[in-house]
mmCIF file of C-alpha atoms and ligand atoms in Angstrom:
data_model
loop_
_atom_site.group_PDB
_atom_site.id
_atom_site.type_symbol
_atom_site.label_atom_id
_atom_site.label_comp_id
_atom_site.label_asym_id
_atom_site.label_seq_id
_atom_site.Cartn_x
_atom_site.Cartn_y
_atom_site.Cartn_z
ATOM 1 C CA MET Q 1 -0.170 -8.064 13.975
ATOM 2 C CA ILE Q 2 -2.604 -5.563 14.399
ATOM 3 C CA LEU Q 3 -3.287 -3.104 11.328
ATOM 4 C CA GLU Q 4 -4.931 0.028 13.033
ATOM 5 C CA LEU Q 5 -6.746 1.914 11.161
ATOM 6 C CA ASP Q 6 -8.286 5.677 10.509
ATOM 7 C CA CYS Q 7 -10.405 6.306 7.670
ATOM 8 C CA GLY Q 8 -11.573 9.572 6.937
ATOM 9 C CA ASN Q 9 -13.189 11.248 3.881
ATOM 10 C CA SER Q 10 -10.261 11.450 1.600
ATOM 11 C CA PHE Q 11 -7.661 9.151 2.962
ATOM 12 C CA ILE Q 12 -7.154 6.378 5.032
ATOM 13 C CA LYS Q 13 -4.108 6.424 7.266
ATOM 14 C CA TRP Q 14 -2.841 3.220 8.275
ATOM 15 C CA ARG Q 15 -0.234 1.467 10.848
ATOM 16 C CA VAL Q 16 0.620 -1.865 11.300
ATOM 17 C CA ILE Q 17 1.919 -2.355 15.530
ATOM 18 C CA ARG Q 18 3.408 -5.876 17.028
ATOM 19 C CA SER Q 19 0.666 -6.313 19.845
ATOM 20 C CA PRO Q 20 -2.183 -4.354 21.214
ATOM 21 C CA ALA Q 21 0.316 -1.745 22.716
ATOM 22 C CA GLY Q 22 3.818 -2.329 20.620
ATOM 23 C CA ALA Q 23 5.867 -1.102 18.455
ATOM 24 C CA ILE Q 24 4.679 0.200 15.176
ATOM 25 C CA VAL Q 25 5.933 -1.851 12.142
ATOM 26 C CA SER Q 26 4.871 0.473 9.049
ATOM 27 C CA GLY Q 27 2.182 3.065 8.067
ATOM 28 C CA GLY Q 28 0.987 5.057 5.976
ATOM 29 C CA VAL Q 29 -1.274 6.776 3.606
ATOM 30 C CA VAL Q 30 -3.831 5.715 1.589
ATOM 31 C CA ASP Q 31 -6.024 6.748 -1.380
ATOM 32 C CA SER Q 32 -8.567 3.918 -2.009
ATOM 33 C CA ASP Q 33 -9.207 0.441 -0.322
ATOM 34 C CA GLN Q 34 -7.193 -1.442 -3.131
ATOM 35 C CA ALA Q 35 -4.327 0.893 -1.927
ATOM 36 C CA LEU Q 36 -4.600 -0.278 1.322
ATOM 37 C CA ILE Q 37 -4.566 -4.326 0.411
ATOM 38 C CA ALA Q 38 -1.564 -3.799 -1.593
ATOM 39 C CA ALA Q 39 -0.047 -1.483 1.385
ATOM 40 C CA VAL Q 40 0.042 -3.791 3.638
ATOM 41 C CA GLN Q 41 0.441 -6.935 1.185
ATOM 42 C CA ALA Q 42 3.860 -5.215 0.269
ATOM 43 C CA LEU Q 43 5.504 -6.017 3.689
ATOM 44 C CA GLN Q 44 7.494 -8.897 4.208
ATOM 45 C CA ILE Q 45 5.796 -9.813 7.444
ATOM 46 C CA GLU Q 46 3.378 -12.461 8.652
ATOM 47 C CA PRO Q 47 -0.325 -10.928 7.880
ATOM 48 C CA PRO Q 48 -2.097 -9.060 10.389
ATOM 49 C CA ALA Q 49 -4.901 -11.548 12.427
ATOM 50 C CA ARG Q 50 -6.510 -8.288 13.509
ATOM 51 C CA CYS Q 51 -7.761 -5.069 12.671
ATOM 52 C CA ARG Q 52 -8.769 -2.326 15.271
ATOM 53 C CA LEU Q 53 -10.839 0.852 13.018
ATOM 54 C CA VAL Q 54 -12.112 3.958 13.240
ATOM 55 C CA SER Q 55 -14.556 5.202 10.209
ATOM 56 C CA VAL Q 56 -16.221 8.482 9.503
ATOM 57 C CA ARG Q 57 -17.486 7.224 5.604
ATOM 58 C CA THR Q 58 -20.517 5.857 5.406
ATOM 59 C CA GLU Q 59 -22.351 2.649 6.925
ATOM 60 C CA ASP Q 60 -21.621 0.793 3.491
ATOM 61 C CA GLU Q 61 -18.093 2.183 2.575
ATOM 62 C CA THR Q 62 -16.750 0.916 5.751
ATOM 63 C CA THR Q 63 -18.599 -2.239 5.937
ATOM 64 C CA LEU Q 64 -17.056 -3.367 2.502
ATOM 65 C CA LEU Q 65 -13.711 -2.361 3.473
ATOM 66 C CA ALA Q 66 -14.105 -4.279 7.217
ATOM 67 C CA ASP Q 67 -15.224 -7.271 4.215
ATOM 68 C CA ALA Q 68 -11.926 -6.707 1.982
ATOM 69 C CA LEU Q 69 -9.526 -7.100 4.585
ATOM 70 C CA VAL Q 70 -11.611 -10.043 6.022
ATOM 71 C CA PHE Q 71 -10.981 -10.984 2.303
ATOM 72 C CA ALA Q 72 -7.524 -10.967 2.413
ATOM 73 C CA PHE Q 73 -5.889 -11.072 5.107
ATOM 74 C CA GLY Q 74 -9.108 -13.525 7.195
ATOM 75 C CA LEU Q 75 -8.754 -11.015 10.426
ATOM 76 C CA VAL Q 76 -11.116 -10.229 12.944
ATOM 77 C CA VAL Q 77 -12.540 -6.707 12.380
ATOM 78 C CA THR Q 78 -12.923 -4.734 15.367
ATOM 79 C CA ARG Q 79 -14.636 -1.010 15.067
ATOM 80 C CA ALA Q 80 -14.988 1.905 16.783
ATOM 81 C CA SER Q 81 -18.304 2.556 17.988
ATOM 82 C CA ALA Q 82 -20.014 6.020 19.309
ATOM 83 C CA ALA Q 83 -19.993 6.274 23.596
ATOM 84 C CA GLN Q 84 -21.657 8.290 26.237
ATOM 85 C CA ALA Q 85 -18.715 8.023 28.409
ATOM 86 C CA LEU Q 86 -15.474 6.139 27.791
ATOM 87 C CA GLY Q 87 -11.634 6.492 29.124
ATOM 88 C CA GLY Q 88 -12.620 9.229 32.031
ATOM 89 C CA VAL Q 89 -14.395 11.455 28.822
ATOM 90 C CA THR Q 90 -18.295 12.362 28.510
ATOM 91 C CA ASN Q 91 -19.486 12.949 25.019
ATOM 92 C CA GLY Q 92 -20.791 16.726 25.214
ATOM 93 C CA TYR Q 93 -23.300 15.774 22.251
ATOM 94 C CA VAL Q 94 -26.799 16.272 22.661
ATOM 95 C CA GLU Q 95 -26.800 13.197 20.514
ATOM 96 C CA PHE Q 96 -23.768 11.649 21.596
ATOM 97 C CA GLU Q 97 -23.337 8.750 18.341
ATOM 98 C CA ARG Q 98 -23.217 11.947 16.097
ATOM 99 C CA LEU Q 99 -20.267 13.247 17.123
ATOM 100 C CA GLY Q 100 -17.426 12.269 14.312
ATOM 101 C CA LEU Q 101 -16.268 8.821 15.592
ATOM 102 C CA ASP Q 102 -12.687 10.610 15.059
ATOM 103 C CA ARG Q 103 -13.357 13.842 17.407
ATOM 104 C CA TRP Q 104 -14.533 11.470 19.740
ATOM 105 C CA LEU Q 105 -11.130 8.939 19.526
ATOM 106 C CA ALA Q 106 -8.421 11.840 18.775
ATOM 107 C CA LEU Q 107 -9.570 14.017 21.983
ATOM 108 C CA LEU Q 108 -9.870 10.652 23.883
ATOM 109 C CA GLY Q 109 -6.231 10.087 23.287
ATOM 110 C CA GLY Q 110 -5.999 13.891 24.061
ATOM 111 C CA TYR Q 111 -7.391 13.948 27.626
ATOM 112 C CA HIS Q 112 -4.914 10.322 28.542
ATOM 113 C CA LEU Q 113 -2.109 12.091 27.261
ATOM 114 C CA ALA Q 114 -2.529 15.521 29.024
ATOM 115 C CA LYS Q 115 -4.324 14.487 32.107
ATOM 116 C CA ARG Q 116 -5.616 17.605 32.360
ATOM 117 C CA ALA Q 117 -8.505 20.402 30.171
ATOM 118 C CA CYS Q 118 -7.000 20.233 26.777
ATOM 119 C CA VAL Q 119 -7.646 20.859 23.481
ATOM 120 C CA VAL Q 120 -7.485 19.271 20.405
ATOM 121 C CA ILE Q 121 -7.708 20.171 16.351
ATOM 122 C CA ASP Q 122 -7.720 18.078 13.378
ATOM 123 C CA LEU Q 123 -7.005 19.501 10.385
ATOM 124 C CA GLY Q 124 -7.691 17.614 7.676
ATOM 125 C CA THR Q 125 -10.419 17.573 4.857
ATOM 126 C CA ALA Q 126 -12.398 19.228 7.684
ATOM 127 C CA VAL Q 127 -10.796 21.110 10.955
ATOM 128 C CA THR Q 128 -12.223 20.032 13.764
ATOM 129 C CA SER Q 129 -11.619 21.244 17.298
ATOM 130 C CA ASP Q 130 -12.781 19.666 20.396
ATOM 131 C CA PHE Q 131 -12.560 21.259 24.311
ATOM 132 C CA VAL Q 132 -12.258 18.851 27.008
ATOM 133 C CA SER Q 133 -12.622 20.100 31.221
ATOM 134 C CA ALA Q 134 -10.030 19.017 33.439
ATOM 135 C CA THR Q 135 -12.596 16.770 34.725
ATOM 136 C CA GLY Q 136 -13.445 15.096 30.556
ATOM 137 C CA GLU Q 137 -16.489 16.767 30.347
ATOM 138 C CA HIS Q 138 -16.118 17.354 26.445
ATOM 139 C CA LEU Q 139 -17.440 21.467 26.134
ATOM 140 C CA GLY Q 140 -18.556 20.584 22.218
ATOM 141 C CA GLY Q 141 -16.422 22.046 19.344
ATOM 142 C CA PHE Q 142 -16.240 23.456 15.897
ATOM 143 C CA ILE Q 143 -16.312 21.956 12.390
ATOM 144 C CA CYS Q 144 -14.944 23.859 9.470
ATOM 145 C CA PRO Q 145 -13.496 23.067 6.168
ATOM 146 C CA GLY Q 146 -10.026 22.059 5.740
ATOM 147 C CA MET Q 147 -7.687 23.668 3.093
ATOM 148 C CA PRO Q 148 -8.007 21.391 0.370
ATOM 149 C CA LEU Q 149 -11.902 22.190 0.421
ATOM 150 C CA MET Q 150 -11.503 25.908 1.329
ATOM 151 C CA ARG Q 151 -8.960 25.843 -2.054
ATOM 152 C CA ASN Q 152 -11.161 24.159 -4.550
ATOM 153 C CA GLN Q 153 -14.887 25.682 -4.065
ATOM 154 C CA LEU Q 154 -13.142 28.756 -4.442
ATOM 155 C CA ARG Q 155 -11.384 27.342 -7.806
ATOM 156 C CA THR Q 156 -14.465 25.714 -8.220
ATOM 157 C CA HIS Q 157 -17.107 28.874 -7.738
ATOM 158 C CA THR Q 158 -15.050 31.142 -9.571
ATOM 159 C CA ARG Q 159 -14.370 31.465 -13.214
ATOM 160 C CA ARG Q 160 -10.860 33.362 -13.129
ATOM 161 C CA ILE Q 161 -8.969 31.592 -10.054
ATOM 162 C CA ARG Q 162 -6.457 28.363 -11.742
ATOM 163 C CA TYR Q 163 -3.218 27.342 -10.559
ATOM 164 C CA ASP Q 164 -1.783 24.453 -10.422
ATOM 165 C CA ASP Q 165 -0.041 22.442 -7.448
ATOM 166 C CA ALA Q 166 3.003 23.508 -7.475
ATOM 167 C CA SER Q 167 2.178 27.120 -7.891
ATOM 168 C CA ALA Q 168 0.536 26.619 -4.613
ATOM 169 C CA GLU Q 169 3.285 25.503 -2.365
ATOM 170 C CA ARG Q 170 5.629 27.917 -4.241
ATOM 171 C CA ALA Q 171 2.875 30.616 -3.035
ATOM 172 C CA LEU Q 172 3.161 29.118 0.893
ATOM 173 C CA SER Q 173 6.770 29.959 1.012
ATOM 174 C CA SER Q 174 5.773 33.559 2.536
ATOM 175 C CA LEU Q 175 1.781 35.682 3.993
ATOM 176 C CA GLU Q 176 2.486 38.747 2.491
ATOM 177 C CA PRO Q 177 -0.566 39.971 0.894
ATOM 178 C CA GLY Q 178 -0.126 38.366 -2.987
ATOM 179 C CA CYS Q 179 0.004 39.603 -5.923
ATOM 180 C CA SER Q 180 -0.493 36.755 -8.059
ATOM 181 C CA THR Q 181 -3.756 34.944 -7.821
ATOM 182 C CA VAL Q 182 -2.263 32.071 -6.549
ATOM 183 C CA GLU Q 183 -0.506 34.061 -3.753
ATOM 184 C CA ALA Q 184 -4.065 35.873 -2.763
ATOM 185 C CA VAL Q 185 -5.904 32.879 -2.398
ATOM 186 C CA GLU Q 186 -3.403 30.316 -0.930
ATOM 187 C CA ARG Q 187 -2.566 33.107 1.420
ATOM 188 C CA GLY Q 188 -5.755 33.929 2.338
ATOM 189 C CA CYS Q 189 -6.725 30.593 2.917
ATOM 190 C CA MET Q 190 -3.726 29.968 5.071
ATOM 191 C CA LEU Q 191 -4.906 33.048 7.073
ATOM 192 C CA MET Q 192 -8.211 31.871 7.928
ATOM 193 C CA LEU Q 193 -6.856 28.397 9.223
ATOM 194 C CA HIS Q 194 -4.706 30.279 11.600
ATOM 195 C CA GLY Q 195 -7.476 32.640 12.768
ATOM 196 C CA PHE Q 196 -9.385 29.496 13.341
ATOM 197 C CA VAL Q 197 -6.741 28.345 15.642
ATOM 198 C CA LEU Q 198 -6.002 31.333 17.407
ATOM 199 C CA THR Q 199 -9.634 31.929 18.224
ATOM 200 C CA GLN Q 200 -9.841 28.578 19.862
ATOM 201 C CA ILE Q 201 -6.666 29.309 21.434
ATOM 202 C CA GLU Q 202 -8.586 32.882 23.383
ATOM 203 C CA GLN Q 203 -11.907 29.850 24.363
ATOM 204 C CA ALA Q 204 -9.671 27.896 25.860
ATOM 205 C CA ARG Q 205 -7.563 30.594 28.016
ATOM 206 C CA ALA Q 206 -10.871 32.549 28.550
ATOM 207 C CA TYR Q 207 -12.258 28.877 30.252
ATOM 208 C CA TRP Q 208 -8.405 27.946 31.746
ATOM 209 C CA GLY Q 209 -6.182 30.612 31.630
ATOM 210 C CA GLU Q 210 -2.529 28.646 30.944
ATOM 211 C CA ASP Q 211 -3.693 25.315 32.340
ATOM 212 C CA PHE Q 212 -4.691 23.564 29.281
ATOM 213 C CA THR Q 213 -2.840 21.912 26.411
ATOM 214 C CA LEU Q 214 -3.406 21.698 22.835
ATOM 215 C CA PHE Q 215 -3.034 19.425 20.846
ATOM 216 C CA ILE Q 216 -2.397 19.051 16.686
ATOM 217 C CA THR Q 217 -2.860 16.560 14.624
ATOM 218 C CA GLY Q 218 -4.196 15.570 11.189
ATOM 219 C CA GLY Q 219 -2.455 15.704 7.611
ATOM 220 C CA ASP Q 220 -2.628 19.763 7.567
ATOM 221 C CA ALA Q 221 -1.412 19.741 11.685
ATOM 222 C CA SER Q 222 2.159 22.004 10.346
ATOM 223 C CA MET Q 223 -0.273 24.583 9.469
ATOM 224 C CA ALA Q 224 -1.442 25.228 13.068
ATOM 225 C CA HIS Q 225 1.704 24.727 14.582
ATOM 226 C CA GLN Q 226 2.845 28.114 12.987
ATOM 227 C CA VAL Q 227 0.652 29.988 14.704
ATOM 228 C CA ALA Q 228 0.726 28.566 18.329
ATOM 229 C CA PRO Q 229 4.634 26.528 18.120
ATOM 230 C CA TRP Q 230 4.250 25.197 21.771
ATOM 231 C CA ALA Q 231 1.493 23.088 20.631
ATOM 232 C CA ARG Q 232 1.894 18.908 20.725
ATOM 233 C CA VAL Q 233 1.880 17.969 17.008
ATOM 234 C CA VAL Q 234 0.646 14.276 17.763
ATOM 235 C CA PRO Q 235 -0.145 12.884 14.204
ATOM 236 C CA ASP Q 236 -1.055 9.795 15.375
ATOM 237 C CA LEU Q 237 -3.637 10.994 18.257
ATOM 238 C CA VAL Q 238 -6.323 9.096 16.899
ATOM 239 C CA PHE Q 239 -4.523 6.195 17.022
ATOM 240 C CA VAL Q 240 -4.267 7.149 20.743
ATOM 241 C CA GLY Q 241 -8.298 7.040 20.833
ATOM 242 C CA LEU Q 242 -8.125 3.960 19.080
ATOM 243 C CA ALA Q 243 -6.772 1.979 21.600
ATOM 244 C CA ILE Q 244 -8.304 2.918 24.061
ATOM 245 C CA ALA Q 245 -12.005 2.645 22.378
ATOM 246 C CA CYS Q 246 -10.818 -0.773 21.175
ATOM 247 C CA PRO Q 247 -8.815 -2.713 23.476
ATOM 248 C CA LEU Q 248 -6.815 -6.217 21.951
ATOM 249 C CA ASP Q 249 -6.160 -8.023 25.242
HETATM 250 N N1 LIG K 1 1.006 11.230 2.818
HETATM 251 C C1 LIG K 1 -0.364 12.110 2.277
HETATM 252 N N2 LIG K 1 -0.845 11.737 1.789
HETATM 253 C C2 LIG K 1 -2.306 13.047 1.395
HETATM 254 N N3 LIG K 1 -2.387 13.675 2.113
HETATM 255 C C3 LIG K 1 -1.246 13.698 2.697
HETATM 256 C C4 LIG K 1 0.304 13.331 3.486
HETATM 257 N N4 LIG K 1 0.565 13.610 4.328
HETATM 258 C C5 LIG K 1 0.143 15.537 4.489
HETATM 259 N N5 LIG K 1 -1.597 15.428 3.435
HETATM 260 C C6 LIG K 1 -2.369 16.348 3.551
HETATM 261 O O1 LIG K 1 -3.391 16.137 4.995
HETATM 262 C C7 LIG K 1 -4.610 16.154 4.812
HETATM 263 C C8 LIG K 1 -5.943 14.917 4.610
HETATM 264 O O2 LIG K 1 -5.922 15.506 5.815
HETATM 265 P P1 LIG K 1 -6.140 13.375 6.708
HETATM 266 O O3 LIG K 1 -5.008 13.121 5.937
HETATM 267 O O4 LIG K 1 -5.862 14.291 7.641
HETATM 268 O O5 LIG K 1 -7.276 13.720 6.289
HETATM 269 P P2 LIG K 1 -8.226 13.198 5.227
HETATM 270 O O6 LIG K 1 -9.105 11.411 5.337
HETATM 271 O O7 LIG K 1 -8.202 13.706 4.475
HETATM 272 O O8 LIG K 1 -9.163 13.807 5.951
HETATM 273 P P3 LIG K 1 -10.174 13.657 7.423
HETATM 274 O O9 LIG K 1 -9.944 13.074 8.164
HETATM 275 O O10 LIG K 1 -10.738 14.796 8.282
HETATM 276 O O11 LIG K 1 -11.896 12.860 7.310
HETATM 277 C C9 LIG K 1 -4.493 16.622 2.804
HETATM 278 O O12 LIG K 1 -4.720 18.448 2.393
HETATM 279 C C10 LIG K 1 -2.355 17.374 2.672
HETATM 280 O O13 LIG K 1 -2.275 18.058 2.638
HETATM 281 C C1 LIG K 2 -16.262 16.627 11.173
HETATM 282 C C2 LIG K 2 -14.841 15.799 10.144
HETATM 283 C C3 LIG K 2 -16.121 15.184 8.837
HETATM 284 C C4 LIG K 2 -14.276 15.563 10.938
HETATM 285 O O1 LIG K 2 -13.603 13.921 10.098
HETATM 286 C C5 LIG K 2 -16.061 14.098 11.075
HETATM 287 O O2 LIG K 2 -15.662 14.346 12.469
HETATM 288 C C6 LIG K 2 -17.576 14.125 11.094
HETATM 289 O O3 LIG K 2 -17.807 13.062 10.022
HETATM 290 N N1 LIG K 2 -18.359 14.097 11.974
HETATM 291 C C7 LIG K 2 -19.451 14.042 12.376
HETATM 292 C C8 LIG K 2 -20.302 15.036 12.734
HETATM 293 C C9 LIG K 2 -20.255 16.235 13.527
HETATM 294 O O4 LIG K 2 -19.093 15.507 14.111
HETATM 295 O O5 LIG K 2 -20.528 16.690 14.301
HETATM 296 K K1 LIG K 3 -9.568 13.271 10.581
#
């Protein structure tokens, strides 16, 4: 059994697979190291002997998690690291080691699946987009706040924007102009995300015409899918890249 982890800024996405290219046994999303260990311990399976992970958390936080996993399961941990080139893709950052590793793995995964030009949009705490040419050149990308950051900034920096999660969800049943605070904020932020996605598509068309694949991933992938129903939604795209960056055979 192999434990795979994508440690984002807000959540840890995890799954257990049988072997390096094997079937998915289980998986989920947790909000702490302790919750992760509890979730894996609760599985009625032999404990994972190996773990491969990618993290955009600090070095200290990631080491703490790796140590806790070694202590809990006695497994061997392999961590994805930065590279100038891998899997036919060259990193486009001036300082390649500064490109977020989740972005790097997602675009490795996208290029591996598409085998042609692609754009990878990941909607999590932050929303990121990355461009890869047909020949595997990473052209760079964009980073902007995700839905949770946008709405929390408004809540934090204004005095009269206050509403609960349940009404937020109801407000998104339509994208007509809002007639209450919650509708105005939720729909406004959603339209900002839609605009971001549409601009990425415009840029991709300017480069490649229709000759590219748009990948959408991340917890809020459905928000982008609304404006690009033809895109490929691949929730585990980071894990596809993780297998390339950390082969375990
Ligand atoms: N089971 C879930 N648990 C938590 N969040 C979820 C879940 N399913 C979907 N989401 C959504 O996913 C978003 C979080 O995205 P995701 O899990 O991709 O990344 P993250 O860890 O928050 O951040 P990042 O990967 O950008 O560092 C939240 O805004 C939430 O709406
Ligand atoms: C942008 C995030 C937060 C998205 O998870 C992550 O990829 C990250 O911390 N990146 C480092 C900065 C960069 O990619 O330029
Ligand atoms: K992410």
